[in-house]
CSV table of C-alpha atoms in Angstrom, one decimal:
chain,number,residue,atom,x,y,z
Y,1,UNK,CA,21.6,8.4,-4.8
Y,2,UNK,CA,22.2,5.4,-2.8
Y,3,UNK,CA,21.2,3.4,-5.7
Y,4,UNK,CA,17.1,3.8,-5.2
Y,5,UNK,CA,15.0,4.0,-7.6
Y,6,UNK,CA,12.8,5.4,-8.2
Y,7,UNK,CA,14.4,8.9,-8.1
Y,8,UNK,CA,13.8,12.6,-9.4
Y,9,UNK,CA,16.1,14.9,-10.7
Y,10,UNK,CA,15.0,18.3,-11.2
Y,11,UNK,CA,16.7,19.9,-13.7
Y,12,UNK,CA,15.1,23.6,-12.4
Y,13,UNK,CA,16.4,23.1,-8.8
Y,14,UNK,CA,18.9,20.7,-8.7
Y,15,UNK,CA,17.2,18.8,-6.5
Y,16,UNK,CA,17.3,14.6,-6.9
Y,17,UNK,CA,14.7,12.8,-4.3
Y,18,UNK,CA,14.2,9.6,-3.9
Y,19,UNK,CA,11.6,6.9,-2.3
Y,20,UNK,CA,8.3,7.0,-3.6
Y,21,UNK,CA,6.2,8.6,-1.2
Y,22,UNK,CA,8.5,11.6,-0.8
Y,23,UNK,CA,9.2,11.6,-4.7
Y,24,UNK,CA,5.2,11.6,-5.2
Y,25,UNK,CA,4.8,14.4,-2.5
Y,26,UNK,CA,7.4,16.7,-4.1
Y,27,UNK,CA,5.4,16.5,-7.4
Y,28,UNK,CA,2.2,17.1,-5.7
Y,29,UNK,CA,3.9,20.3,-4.2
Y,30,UNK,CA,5.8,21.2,-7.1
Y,31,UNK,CA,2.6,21.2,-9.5
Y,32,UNK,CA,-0.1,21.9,-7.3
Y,33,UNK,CA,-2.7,23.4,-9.7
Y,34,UNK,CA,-6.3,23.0,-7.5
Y,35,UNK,CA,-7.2,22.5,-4.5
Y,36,UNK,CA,-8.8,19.1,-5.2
Y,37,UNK,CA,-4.9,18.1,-5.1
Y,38,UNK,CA,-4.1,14.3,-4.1
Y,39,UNK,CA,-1.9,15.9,-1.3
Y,40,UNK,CA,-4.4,18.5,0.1
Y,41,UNK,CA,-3.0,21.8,2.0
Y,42,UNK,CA,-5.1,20.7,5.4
Y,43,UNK,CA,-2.4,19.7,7.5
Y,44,UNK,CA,-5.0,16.9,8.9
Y,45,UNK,CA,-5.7,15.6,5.6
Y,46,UNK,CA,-1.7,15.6,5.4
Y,47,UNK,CA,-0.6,14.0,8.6
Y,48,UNK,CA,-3.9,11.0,7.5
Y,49,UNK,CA,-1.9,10.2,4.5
Y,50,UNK,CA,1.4,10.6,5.8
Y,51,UNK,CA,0.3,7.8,8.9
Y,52,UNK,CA,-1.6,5.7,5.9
Y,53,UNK,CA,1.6,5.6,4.0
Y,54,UNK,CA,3.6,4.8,7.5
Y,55,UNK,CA,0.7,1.8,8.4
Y,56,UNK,CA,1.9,0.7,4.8
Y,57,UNK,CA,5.3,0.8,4.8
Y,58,UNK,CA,5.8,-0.6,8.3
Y,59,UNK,CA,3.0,-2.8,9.0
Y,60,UNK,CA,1.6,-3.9,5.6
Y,61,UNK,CA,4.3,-4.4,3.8
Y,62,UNK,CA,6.5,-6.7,5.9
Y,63,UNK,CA,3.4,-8.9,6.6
Y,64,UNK,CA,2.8,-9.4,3.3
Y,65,UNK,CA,6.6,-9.9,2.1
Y,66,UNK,CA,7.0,-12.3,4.6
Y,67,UNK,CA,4.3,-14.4,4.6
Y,68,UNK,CA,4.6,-15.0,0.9
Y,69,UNK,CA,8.3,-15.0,1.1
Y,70,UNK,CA,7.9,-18.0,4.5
Y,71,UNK,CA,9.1,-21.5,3.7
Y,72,UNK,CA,8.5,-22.5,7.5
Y,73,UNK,CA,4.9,-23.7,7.8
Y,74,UNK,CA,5.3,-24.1,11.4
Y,75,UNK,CA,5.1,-20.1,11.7
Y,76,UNK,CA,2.8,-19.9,8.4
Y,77,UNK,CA,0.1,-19.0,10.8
Y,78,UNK,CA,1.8,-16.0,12.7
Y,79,UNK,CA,3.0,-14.8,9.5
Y,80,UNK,CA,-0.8,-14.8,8.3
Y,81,UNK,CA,-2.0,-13.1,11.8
Y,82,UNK,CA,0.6,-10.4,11.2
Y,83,UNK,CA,-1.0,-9.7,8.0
Y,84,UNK,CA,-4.7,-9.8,9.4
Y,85,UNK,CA,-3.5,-7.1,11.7
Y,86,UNK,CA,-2.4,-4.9,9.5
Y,87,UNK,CA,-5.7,-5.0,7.1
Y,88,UNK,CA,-7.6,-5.2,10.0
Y,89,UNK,CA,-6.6,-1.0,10.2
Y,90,UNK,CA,-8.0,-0.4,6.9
Y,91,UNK,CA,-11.1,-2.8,7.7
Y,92,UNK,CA,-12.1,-0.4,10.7
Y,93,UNK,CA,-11.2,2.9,9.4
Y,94,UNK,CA,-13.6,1.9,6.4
Y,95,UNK,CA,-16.0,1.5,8.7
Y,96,UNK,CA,-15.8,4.3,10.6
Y,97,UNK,CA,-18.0,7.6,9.3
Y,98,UNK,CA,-17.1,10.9,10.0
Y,99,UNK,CA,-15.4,13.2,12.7
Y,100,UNK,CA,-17.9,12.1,15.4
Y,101,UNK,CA,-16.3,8.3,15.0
Y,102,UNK,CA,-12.7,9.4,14.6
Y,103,UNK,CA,-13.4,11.1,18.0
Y,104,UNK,CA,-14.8,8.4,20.1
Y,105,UNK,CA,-12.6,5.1,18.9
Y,106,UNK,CA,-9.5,8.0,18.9
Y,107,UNK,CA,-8.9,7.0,15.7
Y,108,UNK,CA,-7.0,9.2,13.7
Y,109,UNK,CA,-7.4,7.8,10.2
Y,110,UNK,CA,-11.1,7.2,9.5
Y,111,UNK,CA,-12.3,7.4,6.3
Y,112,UNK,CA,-14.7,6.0,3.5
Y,113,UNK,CA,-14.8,5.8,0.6
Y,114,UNK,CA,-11.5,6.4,0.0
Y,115,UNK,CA,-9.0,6.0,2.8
Y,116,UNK,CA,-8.7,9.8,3.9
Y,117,UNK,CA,-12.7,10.6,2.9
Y,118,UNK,CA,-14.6,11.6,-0.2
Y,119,UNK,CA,-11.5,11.9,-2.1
Y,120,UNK,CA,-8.9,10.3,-3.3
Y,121,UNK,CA,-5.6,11.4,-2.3
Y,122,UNK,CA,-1.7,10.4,-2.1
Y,123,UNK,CA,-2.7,7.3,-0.1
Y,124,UNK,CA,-4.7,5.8,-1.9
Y,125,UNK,CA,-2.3,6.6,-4.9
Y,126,UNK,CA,0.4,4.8,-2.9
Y,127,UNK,CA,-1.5,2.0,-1.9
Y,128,UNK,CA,-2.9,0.8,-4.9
Y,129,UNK,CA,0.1,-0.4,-6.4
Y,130,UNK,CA,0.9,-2.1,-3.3
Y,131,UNK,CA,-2.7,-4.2,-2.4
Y,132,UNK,CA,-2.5,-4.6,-6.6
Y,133,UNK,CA,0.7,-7.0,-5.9
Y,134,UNK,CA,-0.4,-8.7,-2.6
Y,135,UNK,CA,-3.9,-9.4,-3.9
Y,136,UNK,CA,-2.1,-11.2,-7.0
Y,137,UNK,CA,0.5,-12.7,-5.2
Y,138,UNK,CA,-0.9,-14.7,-2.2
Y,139,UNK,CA,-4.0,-15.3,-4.6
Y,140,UNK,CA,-1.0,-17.2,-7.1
Y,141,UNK,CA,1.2,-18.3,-5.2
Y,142,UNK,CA,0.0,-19.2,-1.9
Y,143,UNK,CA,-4.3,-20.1,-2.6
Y,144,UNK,CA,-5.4,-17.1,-0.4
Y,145,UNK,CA,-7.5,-13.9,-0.6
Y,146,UNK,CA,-5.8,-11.4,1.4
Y,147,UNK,CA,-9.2,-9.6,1.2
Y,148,UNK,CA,-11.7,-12.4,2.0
Y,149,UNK,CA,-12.9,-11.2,5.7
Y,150,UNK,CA,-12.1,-7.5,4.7
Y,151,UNK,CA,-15.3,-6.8,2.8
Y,152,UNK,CA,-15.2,-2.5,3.1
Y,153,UNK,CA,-11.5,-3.3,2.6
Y,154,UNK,CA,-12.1,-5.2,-0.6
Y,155,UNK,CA,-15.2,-2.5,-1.4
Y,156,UNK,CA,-12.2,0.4,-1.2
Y,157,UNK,CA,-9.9,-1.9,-3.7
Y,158,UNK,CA,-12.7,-2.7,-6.2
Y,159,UNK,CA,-13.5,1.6,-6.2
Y,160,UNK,CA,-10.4,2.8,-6.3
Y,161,UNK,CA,-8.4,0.2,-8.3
Y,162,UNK,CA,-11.1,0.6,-11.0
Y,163,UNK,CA,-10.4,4.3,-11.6
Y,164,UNK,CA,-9.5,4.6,-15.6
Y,165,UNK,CA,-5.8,6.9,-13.9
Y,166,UNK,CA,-5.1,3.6,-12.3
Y,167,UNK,CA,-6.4,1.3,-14.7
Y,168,UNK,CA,-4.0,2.2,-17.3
Y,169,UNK,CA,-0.8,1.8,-15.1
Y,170,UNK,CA,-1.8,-2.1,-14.0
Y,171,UNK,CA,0.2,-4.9,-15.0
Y,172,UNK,CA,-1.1,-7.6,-16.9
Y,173,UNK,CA,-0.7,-10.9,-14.7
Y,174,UNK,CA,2.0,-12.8,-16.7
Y,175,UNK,CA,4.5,-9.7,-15.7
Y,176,UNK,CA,3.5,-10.0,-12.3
Y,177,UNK,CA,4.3,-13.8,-12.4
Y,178,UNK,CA,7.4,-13.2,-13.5
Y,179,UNK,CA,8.4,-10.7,-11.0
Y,180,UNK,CA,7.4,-13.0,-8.3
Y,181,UNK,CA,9.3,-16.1,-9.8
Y,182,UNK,CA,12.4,-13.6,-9.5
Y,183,UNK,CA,11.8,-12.7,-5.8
Y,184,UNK,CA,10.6,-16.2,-4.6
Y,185,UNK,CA,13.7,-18.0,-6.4
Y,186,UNK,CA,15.8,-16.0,-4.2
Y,187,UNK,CA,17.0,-17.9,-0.7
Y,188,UNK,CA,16.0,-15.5,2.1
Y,189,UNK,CA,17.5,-17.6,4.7
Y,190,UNK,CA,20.4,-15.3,5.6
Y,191,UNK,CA,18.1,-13.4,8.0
Y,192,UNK,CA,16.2,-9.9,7.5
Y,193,UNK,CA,12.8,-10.5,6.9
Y,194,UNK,CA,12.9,-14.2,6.8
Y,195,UNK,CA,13.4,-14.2,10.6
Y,196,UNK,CA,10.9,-12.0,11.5
């Protein structure tokens, strides 16, 4: 539908979903089998990785995209603030330890180790893949470590990026080079994300 991919069709129900997070979601529904699921019943644990996932798409993303993606070095700087910001969420959540934290600072998405607590869970899942292709990219392409003044941030990468479930999905770093050859050959001038 609408030409996304990825997308799930059901053959039991009918139903075709589309966009990652809600694809992985329906699985996790669909096949719950414990309750040590990566999508948890707590509706707390639920709304943390629904706001991760949010922080992610909204904030995280973008920076990252257009920074790498900025052929204007007057704004090179902004673009790399932008993108400080958004880690800078992970960086203090990492930090933070327990309910009694999450209370004071108002912070609703402390964590440690992983970014909803003890477990790993749909957003870590989801960001993996993502922080996988920034770390590369900006490391290749533009001479930076996203991560460098992030240390619990880069502690949370090197924990959960080095379980075997994600090991086996990474790509090597030739196919992400050629990926990013594809996206930065393309003129981005027309507007979008280039003018932000």
């Amino acid at each position: 539908p609408r030409g996304k991919v990825p997308a799930l069709c059901d053959s039991s129900t009918g139903l075709t979903v589309f966009e990652s997070l809600i694809v992985n979601e329906y699985l996790c529904d669909k096949y719950r089998v414990t309750s040590a699921s990566v999508m948890p019943e707590d509706a707390v644990v639920r709304a943390r990785i629904r706001l991760w996932n949010e922080h992610l798409d909204s904030q995280l993303a973008p920076a990252h995209f257009t920074l790498l993606m900025n052929k204007d070095k007057e704004s090179e700087a902004v673009k790399r603030q932008a993108l400080d910001e958004a880690l800078r969420v992970y960086e203090e959540a990492l930090g933070a330890s327990g309910a009694d934290s999450a209370s004071e600072t108002g912070d609703t998405m402390r964590c440690g180790p992983y970014l909803c607590g003890a477990h790993l869970t749909l957003a870590d899942i989801s960001a993996l893949p993502f922080f996988e292709r920034m770390i590369f990219s900006l490391r290749h392409y533009s001479d930076l470590d996203p991560l460098a003044a992030f240390p619990r941030t880069a502690e949370w990468w090197r924990l959960a990026s080095s379980r075997p479930s994600f090991a086996i999905t990474r790509r090597d770093e030739a196919a992400l080079e050629e990926l990013y050859n594809k996206f930065l050959a393309v003129d981005y001038s027309f507007g979008g994300l280039a003018k932000k």
